[in-house]
mmCIF file of C-alpha atoms and ligand atoms in Angstrom:
data_model
loop_
_atom_site.group_PDB
_atom_site.id
_atom_site.type_symbol
_atom_site.label_atom_id
_atom_site.label_comp_id
_atom_site.label_asym_id
_atom_site.label_seq_id
_atom_site.Cartn_x
_atom_site.Cartn_y
_atom_site.Cartn_z
ATOM 1 C CA UNK A 136 14.703 227.134 71.371
ATOM 2 C CA UNK A 137 17.885 226.361 69.486
ATOM 3 C CA UNK A 138 19.377 222.940 69.994
ATOM 4 C CA UNK A 139 23.061 222.539 70.864
ATOM 5 C CA UNK A 140 25.390 220.735 68.503
ATOM 6 C CA UNK A 141 27.907 219.997 71.250
ATOM 7 C CA UNK A 142 28.215 220.633 74.971
ATOM 8 C CA UNK A 143 31.526 221.449 76.596
ATOM 9 C CA UNK A 144 30.745 219.810 79.933
ATOM 10 C CA UNK A 145 33.779 221.227 81.707
ATOM 11 C CA UNK A 146 34.969 224.750 80.934
ATOM 12 C CA UNK A 147 36.496 227.482 83.066
ATOM 13 C CA UNK A 148 35.519 230.647 81.240
ATOM 14 C CA UNK A 149 34.832 231.814 84.807
ATOM 15 C CA UNK A 150 38.595 231.777 85.501
ATOM 16 C CA UNK A 151 40.838 234.814 85.518
ATOM 17 C CA UNK A 152 42.428 233.726 82.221
ATOM 18 C CA UNK A 153 39.278 234.869 80.398
ATOM 19 C CA UNK A 154 39.012 238.189 82.213
ATOM 20 C CA UNK A 155 39.432 240.162 79.004
ATOM 21 C CA UNK A 156 37.770 237.972 76.392
ATOM 22 C CA UNK A 157 35.035 236.127 78.298
ATOM 23 C CA UNK A 158 32.159 237.496 76.198
ATOM 24 C CA UNK A 159 33.895 236.906 72.854
ATOM 25 C CA UNK A 160 34.849 233.363 73.815
ATOM 26 C CA UNK A 161 31.270 232.567 74.845
ATOM 27 C CA UNK A 162 29.879 234.146 71.700
ATOM 28 C CA UNK A 163 32.247 232.138 69.502
ATOM 29 C CA UNK A 164 31.023 228.946 71.151
ATOM 30 C CA UNK A 165 27.321 229.806 70.975
ATOM 31 C CA UNK A 166 27.666 230.843 67.315
ATOM 32 C CA UNK A 167 28.945 227.332 66.609
ATOM 33 C CA UNK A 168 26.122 225.737 68.596
ATOM 34 C CA UNK A 169 28.360 224.825 71.524
ATOM 35 C CA UNK A 170 26.817 225.031 74.988
ATOM 36 C CA UNK A 171 28.970 224.935 78.092
ATOM 37 C CA UNK A 172 29.105 224.321 81.805
ATOM 38 C CA UNK A 173 31.516 226.663 83.558
ATOM 39 C CA UNK A 174 32.876 224.884 86.577
ATOM 40 C CA UNK A 175 33.870 226.529 89.843
ATOM 41 C CA UNK A 176 36.880 225.346 91.821
ATOM 42 C CA UNK A 177 36.366 227.454 94.928
ATOM 43 C CA UNK A 178 34.038 230.123 96.269
ATOM 44 C CA UNK A 179 35.066 232.972 94.015
ATOM 45 C CA UNK A 180 35.123 231.003 90.757
ATOM 46 C CA UNK A 181 31.877 229.232 91.681
ATOM 47 C CA UNK A 182 30.128 232.549 92.229
ATOM 48 C CA UNK A 183 31.504 233.860 88.954
ATOM 49 C CA UNK A 184 30.314 230.754 87.084
ATOM 50 C CA UNK A 185 26.768 231.390 88.307
ATOM 51 C CA UNK A 186 26.981 235.074 87.462
ATOM 52 C CA UNK A 187 28.091 234.340 83.896
ATOM 53 C CA UNK A 188 25.350 231.749 83.402
ATOM 54 C CA UNK A 189 22.728 234.242 84.513
ATOM 55 C CA UNK A 190 23.839 236.698 81.836
ATOM 56 C CA UNK A 191 22.728 234.320 79.085
ATOM 57 C CA UNK A 192 19.255 233.207 78.342
ATOM 58 C CA UNK A 193 20.341 229.874 76.953
ATOM 59 C CA UNK A 194 23.307 227.535 76.627
ATOM 60 C CA UNK A 195 25.501 228.665 79.524
ATOM 61 C CA UNK A 196 25.363 226.754 82.818
ATOM 62 C CA UNK A 197 27.344 226.549 86.029
ATOM 63 C CA UNK A 198 28.719 224.007 88.486
ATOM 64 C CA UNK A 199 29.833 224.951 91.972
ATOM 65 C CA UNK A 200 32.254 223.315 94.366
ATOM 66 C CA UNK A 201 35.597 223.251 96.107
ATOM 67 C CA UNK A 202 38.437 221.559 94.225
ATOM 68 C CA UNK A 203 40.631 219.292 96.412
ATOM 69 C CA UNK A 204 43.737 221.312 95.483
ATOM 70 C CA UNK A 205 42.201 224.328 97.180
ATOM 71 C CA UNK A 206 42.101 222.707 100.602
ATOM 72 C CA UNK A 207 45.597 223.898 101.447
ATOM 73 C CA UNK A 208 48.013 226.528 100.210
ATOM 74 C CA UNK A 209 50.260 225.130 97.546
ATOM 75 C CA UNK A 210 52.131 225.976 94.438
ATOM 76 C CA UNK A 211 50.649 223.675 91.843
ATOM 77 C CA UNK A 212 53.170 223.066 89.142
ATOM 78 C CA UNK A 213 53.172 220.017 86.928
ATOM 79 C CA UNK A 214 53.465 218.632 83.444
ATOM 80 C CA UNK A 215 50.275 217.372 81.889
ATOM 81 C CA UNK A 216 51.113 215.366 78.795
ATOM 82 C CA UNK A 217 53.996 217.680 77.992
ATOM 83 C CA UNK A 218 52.168 220.868 78.861
ATOM 84 C CA UNK A 219 53.232 222.903 81.849
ATOM 85 C CA UNK A 220 50.477 223.850 84.241
ATOM 86 C CA UNK A 221 51.202 226.325 87.010
ATOM 87 C CA UNK A 222 49.003 228.077 89.474
ATOM 88 C CA UNK A 223 48.979 229.163 93.066
ATOM 89 C CA UNK A 224 46.249 227.643 95.107
ATOM 90 C CA UNK A 225 44.812 229.356 98.143
ATOM 91 C CA UNK A 226 43.276 227.255 100.846
ATOM 92 C CA UNK A 227 39.618 227.545 101.666
ATOM 93 C CA UNK A 228 37.284 225.899 104.145
ATOM 94 C CA UNK A 229 34.138 224.314 102.764
ATOM 95 C CA UNK A 230 31.267 226.613 103.664
ATOM 96 C CA UNK A 231 28.205 224.394 103.333
ATOM 97 C CA UNK A 232 25.613 227.160 103.587
ATOM 98 C CA UNK A 233 27.300 229.266 100.973
ATOM 99 C CA UNK A 234 27.592 226.391 98.505
ATOM 100 C CA UNK A 235 24.039 225.266 99.254
ATOM 101 C CA UNK A 236 22.749 228.700 98.374
ATOM 102 C CA UNK A 237 24.665 228.663 95.092
ATOM 103 C CA UNK A 238 23.633 225.070 94.391
ATOM 104 C CA UNK A 239 19.964 225.962 94.514
ATOM 105 C CA UNK A 240 20.267 228.398 91.616
ATOM 106 C CA UNK A 241 18.442 227.107 88.550
ATOM 107 C CA UNK A 242 21.500 227.734 86.351
ATOM 108 C CA UNK A 243 23.589 225.432 88.527
ATOM 109 C CA UNK A 244 23.381 221.979 86.974
ATOM 110 C CA UNK A 245 26.006 220.106 88.988
ATOM 111 C CA UNK A 246 28.056 220.031 92.169
ATOM 112 C CA UNK A 247 31.794 220.220 91.569
ATOM 113 C CA UNK A 248 34.438 220.161 90.777
ATOM 114 C CA UNK A 249 35.163 218.114 93.821
ATOM 115 C CA UNK A 250 37.013 214.886 94.440
ATOM 116 C CA UNK A 251 40.476 213.633 95.296
ATOM 117 C CA UNK A 252 43.878 214.782 94.101
ATOM 118 C CA UNK A 253 46.793 212.763 95.477
ATOM 119 C CA UNK A 254 49.259 214.073 92.955
ATOM 120 C CA UNK A 255 51.936 215.485 95.250
ATOM 121 C CA UNK A 256 54.692 216.841 93.125
ATOM 122 C CA UNK A 257 56.305 219.315 95.443
ATOM 123 C CA UNK A 258 59.185 217.884 97.436
ATOM 124 C CA UNK A 259 58.284 219.273 100.844
ATOM 125 C CA UNK A 260 54.829 217.759 100.567
ATOM 126 C CA UNK A 261 56.248 214.352 99.856
ATOM 127 C CA UNK A 262 58.763 214.688 102.689
ATOM 128 C CA UNK A 263 56.172 215.166 105.388
ATOM 129 C CA UNK A 264 54.343 211.891 105.276
ATOM 130 C CA UNK A 265 51.973 212.573 108.135
ATOM 131 C CA UNK A 266 50.974 215.851 106.542
ATOM 132 C CA UNK A 267 50.177 214.075 103.300
ATOM 133 C CA UNK A 268 48.117 211.534 105.213
ATOM 134 C CA UNK A 269 46.027 214.157 106.965
ATOM 135 C CA UNK A 270 45.588 216.053 103.695
ATOM 136 C CA UNK A 271 44.173 212.900 102.121
ATOM 137 C CA UNK A 272 41.770 212.432 105.019
ATOM 138 C CA UNK A 273 40.674 216.029 104.690
ATOM 139 C CA UNK A 274 40.071 215.626 100.959
ATOM 140 C CA UNK A 275 37.861 212.623 101.621
ATOM 141 C CA UNK A 276 35.873 214.510 104.266
ATOM 142 C CA UNK A 277 35.262 217.445 101.947
ATOM 143 C CA UNK A 278 34.321 215.152 99.072
ATOM 144 C CA UNK A 279 31.704 213.514 101.301
ATOM 145 C CA UNK A 280 30.276 216.939 102.011
ATOM 146 C CA UNK A 281 29.872 217.480 98.277
ATOM 147 C CA UNK A 282 28.031 214.159 97.997
ATOM 148 C CA UNK A 283 25.678 215.314 100.748
ATOM 149 C CA UNK A 284 25.166 218.628 99.008
ATOM 150 C CA UNK A 285 24.445 216.895 95.695
ATOM 151 C CA UNK A 286 21.798 214.787 97.413
ATOM 152 C CA UNK A 287 20.330 217.791 99.141
ATOM 153 C CA UNK A 288 19.676 219.621 95.863
ATOM 154 C CA UNK A 289 19.326 216.505 93.676
ATOM 155 C CA UNK A 290 22.027 217.455 91.198
ATOM 156 C CA UNK A 291 24.839 215.287 89.768
ATOM 157 C CA UNK A 292 28.534 215.488 90.691
ATOM 158 C CA UNK A 293 31.422 216.648 88.531
ATOM 159 C CA UNK A 294 34.344 214.713 89.958
ATOM 160 C CA UNK A 295 38.022 215.548 89.658
ATOM 161 C CA UNK A 296 40.338 212.630 90.368
ATOM 162 C CA UNK A 297 44.079 212.534 89.962
ATOM 163 C CA UNK A 298 46.283 209.672 91.151
ATOM 164 C CA UNK A 299 43.523 208.586 93.521
ATOM 165 C CA UNK A 300 41.156 206.406 91.488
ATOM 166 C CA UNK A 301 41.301 203.357 93.745
ATOM 167 C CA UNK A 302 40.572 205.452 96.841
ATOM 168 C CA UNK A 303 37.760 207.245 95.042
ATOM 169 C CA UNK A 304 36.196 204.035 93.742
ATOM 170 C CA UNK A 305 36.298 202.652 97.298
ATOM 171 C CA UNK A 306 34.508 205.748 98.547
ATOM 172 C CA UNK A 307 31.894 205.623 95.804
ATOM 173 C CA UNK A 308 31.251 201.946 96.357
ATOM 174 C CA UNK A 309 30.511 202.660 99.999
ATOM 175 C CA UNK A 310 28.521 205.835 99.494
ATOM 176 C CA UNK A 311 26.889 205.279 96.119
ATOM 177 C CA UNK A 312 23.761 203.756 97.624
ATOM 178 C CA UNK A 313 23.155 207.210 99.043
ATOM 179 C CA UNK A 314 24.127 209.094 95.913
ATOM 180 C CA UNK A 315 20.995 209.716 93.939
ATOM 181 C CA UNK A 316 22.022 211.534 90.792
ATOM 182 C CA UNK A 317 25.472 210.134 90.021
ATOM 183 C CA UNK A 318 27.673 212.311 87.850
ATOM 184 C CA UNK A 319 30.728 212.377 85.662
ATOM 185 C CA UNK A 320 34.409 211.586 86.003
ATOM 186 C CA UNK A 321 35.854 214.704 84.444
ATOM 187 C CA UNK A 322 39.190 214.686 82.538
ATOM 188 C CA UNK A 323 39.328 210.944 82.901
ATOM 189 C CA UNK A 324 42.856 209.797 83.659
ATOM 190 C CA UNK A 325 42.447 206.280 84.967
ATOM 191 C CA UNK A 326 42.734 202.837 83.420
ATOM 192 C CA UNK A 327 40.169 200.957 81.344
ATOM 193 C CA UNK A 328 39.397 198.774 84.345
ATOM 194 C CA UNK A 329 38.734 201.832 86.511
ATOM 195 C CA UNK A 330 36.570 203.384 83.781
ATOM 196 C CA UNK A 331 34.443 200.237 83.768
ATOM 197 C CA UNK A 332 34.046 200.417 87.553
ATOM 198 C CA UNK A 333 32.829 204.011 87.348
ATOM 199 C CA UNK A 334 30.365 203.052 84.636
ATOM 200 C CA UNK A 335 29.110 200.171 86.798
ATOM 201 C CA UNK A 336 28.562 202.717 89.562
ATOM 202 C CA UNK A 337 26.435 204.752 87.147
ATOM 203 C CA UNK A 338 28.930 207.438 86.184
ATOM 204 C CA UNK A 339 29.763 208.961 82.819
ATOM 205 C CA UNK A 340 33.346 209.304 81.604
ATOM 206 C CA UNK A 341 34.434 212.655 80.182
ATOM 207 C CA UNK A 342 37.367 213.083 77.811
ATOM 208 C CA UNK A 343 39.395 216.224 77.227
ATOM 209 C CA UNK A 344 41.805 217.412 74.521
ATOM 210 C CA UNK A 345 44.457 215.106 75.934
ATOM 211 C CA UNK A 346 43.055 212.280 73.775
ATOM 212 C CA UNK A 347 44.130 214.224 70.674
ATOM 213 C CA UNK A 348 47.750 214.509 71.758
ATOM 214 C CA UNK A 349 50.384 212.484 69.931
ATOM 215 C CA UNK A 350 51.691 209.544 71.964
ATOM 216 C CA UNK A 351 54.340 210.613 74.457
ATOM 217 C CA UNK A 352 56.816 208.637 76.539
ATOM 218 C CA UNK A 353 54.060 206.895 78.440
ATOM 219 C CA UNK A 354 52.081 206.377 75.261
ATOM 220 C CA UNK A 355 49.185 207.994 77.113
ATOM 221 C CA UNK A 356 47.266 208.870 73.954
ATOM 222 C CA UNK A 357 47.359 205.221 72.930
ATOM 223 C CA UNK A 358 45.970 204.176 76.278
ATOM 224 C CA UNK A 359 43.228 206.753 75.927
ATOM 225 C CA UNK A 360 42.403 205.421 72.472
ATOM 226 C CA UNK A 361 41.889 201.960 73.930
ATOM 227 C CA UNK A 362 39.604 203.298 76.670
ATOM 228 C CA UNK A 363 37.588 205.403 74.215
ATOM 229 C CA UNK A 364 37.249 202.397 71.926
ATOM 230 C CA UNK A 365 36.089 200.053 74.679
ATOM 231 C CA UNK A 366 33.524 202.086 76.561
ATOM 232 C CA UNK A 367 30.059 202.698 75.116
ATOM 233 C CA UNK A 368 29.334 206.046 73.452
ATOM 234 C CA UNK A 369 26.231 206.263 75.655
ATOM 235 C CA UNK A 370 28.570 206.758 78.625
ATOM 236 C CA UNK A 371 30.898 209.362 77.103
ATOM 237 C CA UNK A 372 30.939 213.136 77.563
ATOM 238 C CA UNK A 373 33.323 215.635 75.987
ATOM 239 C CA UNK A 374 34.980 218.669 77.529
ATOM 240 C CA UNK A 375 37.787 221.174 77.043
ATOM 241 C CA UNK A 376 38.827 221.985 80.652
ATOM 242 C CA UNK A 377 39.779 225.320 79.089
ATOM 243 C CA UNK A 378 41.963 227.355 79.424
ATOM 244 C CA UNK A 379 44.150 224.271 79.900
ATOM 245 C CA UNK A 380 45.149 221.483 77.503
ATOM 246 C CA UNK A 381 44.123 222.835 74.105
ATOM 247 C CA UNK A 382 43.551 219.932 71.706
ATOM 248 C CA UNK A 383 45.399 219.267 68.472
ATOM 249 C CA UNK A 384 45.411 221.349 66.198
ATOM 250 C CA UNK A 385 45.246 224.190 68.731
ATOM 251 C CA UNK A 386 48.028 223.087 71.026
ATOM 252 C CA UNK A 387 50.014 225.896 72.566
ATOM 253 C CA UNK A 388 47.031 228.253 72.356
ATOM 254 C CA UNK A 389 44.628 229.147 75.114
ATOM 255 C CA UNK A 390 41.894 226.526 75.013
ATOM 256 C CA UNK A 391 38.207 227.546 74.739
ATOM 257 C CA UNK A 392 34.806 225.810 74.579
ATOM 258 C CA UNK A 393 34.454 225.973 70.776
ATOM 259 C CA UNK A 394 37.467 223.624 70.538
ATOM 260 C CA UNK A 395 35.451 220.810 72.094
ATOM 261 C CA UNK A 396 34.679 219.811 68.491
ATOM 262 C CA UNK A 397 38.249 218.496 68.156
ATOM 263 C CA UNK A 398 37.694 216.195 71.123
ATOM 264 C CA UNK A 399 34.443 214.884 69.624
ATOM 265 C CA UNK A 400 36.197 214.457 66.272
ATOM 266 C CA UNK A 401 38.890 212.351 67.910
ATOM 267 C CA UNK A 402 36.311 210.167 69.661
ATOM 268 C CA UNK A 403 34.626 209.666 66.272
ATOM 269 C CA UNK A 404 37.927 208.778 64.607
ATOM 270 C CA UNK A 405 38.879 206.272 67.331
ATOM 271 C CA UNK A 406 35.462 204.620 67.354
ATOM 272 C CA UNK A 407 35.085 204.672 63.565
ATOM 273 C CA UNK A 408 31.858 206.678 63.763
ATOM 274 C CA UNK A 409 30.737 209.904 62.092
ATOM 275 C CA UNK A 410 31.301 213.215 63.807
ATOM 276 C CA UNK A 411 27.549 213.858 63.822
ATOM 277 C CA UNK A 412 26.853 210.585 65.561
ATOM 278 C CA UNK A 413 29.351 211.373 68.334
ATOM 279 C CA UNK A 414 28.238 214.999 68.665
ATOM 280 C CA UNK A 415 24.586 213.937 68.812
ATOM 281 C CA UNK A 416 25.017 211.154 71.351
ATOM 282 C CA UNK A 417 27.430 212.974 73.706
ATOM 283 C CA UNK A 418 25.135 215.998 73.668
ATOM 284 C CA UNK A 419 22.174 213.772 74.490
ATOM 285 C CA UNK A 420 24.180 212.204 77.338
ATOM 286 C CA UNK A 421 25.073 215.618 78.775
ATOM 287 C CA UNK A 422 21.489 216.863 78.530
ATOM 288 C CA UNK A 423 20.189 213.796 80.313
ATOM 289 C CA UNK A 424 22.779 213.888 83.090
ATOM 290 C CA UNK A 425 22.562 217.612 83.754
ATOM 291 C CA UNK A 426 18.879 218.038 82.937
ATOM 292 C CA UNK A 427 19.481 220.762 80.360
HETATM 293 ZN ZN1 ZN B 745 38.520 221.816 85.857
#
């Protein structure tokens, strides 16, 4: 069995964006020794993630879950570190039996992405305060159902969290005694203090291509550098979140799993370590967490 050089712990080759080049993109990654976990965000993309994983004997895995943005119809449209991200989200109810069935598949290595997203950009959402409040409550309910599912199948969580870290940490502090296999904070966007709290709760922190971006108005890349520097390599995972946020030097292109090397390179540069050391340790971390 070949050993992976790197693992892209959060990819979306299961998304529509890769409809025409899915096989090539996967081949390019595998040829470079990059394994990947394709992450579902609702029923359809979760099913497709499993289907893709089953096509490959080795190196391609799936995660299944219902992303908090898919709990109501909305036009998602925002700037992520200077990059415009736009998609239409269709609402879906969480069908426990359906996700349980998917979760039991041996190629499924995690439950997610699930979590909280309190980033309300659209004006009409912000205007209706009570609606926002009930949407938050609903997100918390559905996240709890993912925790239950993770416990049921004994698999870790892949957590999405945007503008809701304090609420999420509160929830994890209350529920973590019941959460057996922990998980990862994907596309980490919180503060150093919050990162430390997640680590104390037993979670890994995953970084995306955003850490390679040049400092912007909010100096976000500098803040990321400080977080990467301060937290132990034994707690770090790397990801692309492709097709979004392609890292430097691929900015402006469609992101893909083979570019995860640029994220690992940046972690190495920030921490003053060799690329091989970072690739080796983050791969070991991912294999331990996801049992692959
Ligand atoms: Zn994602």
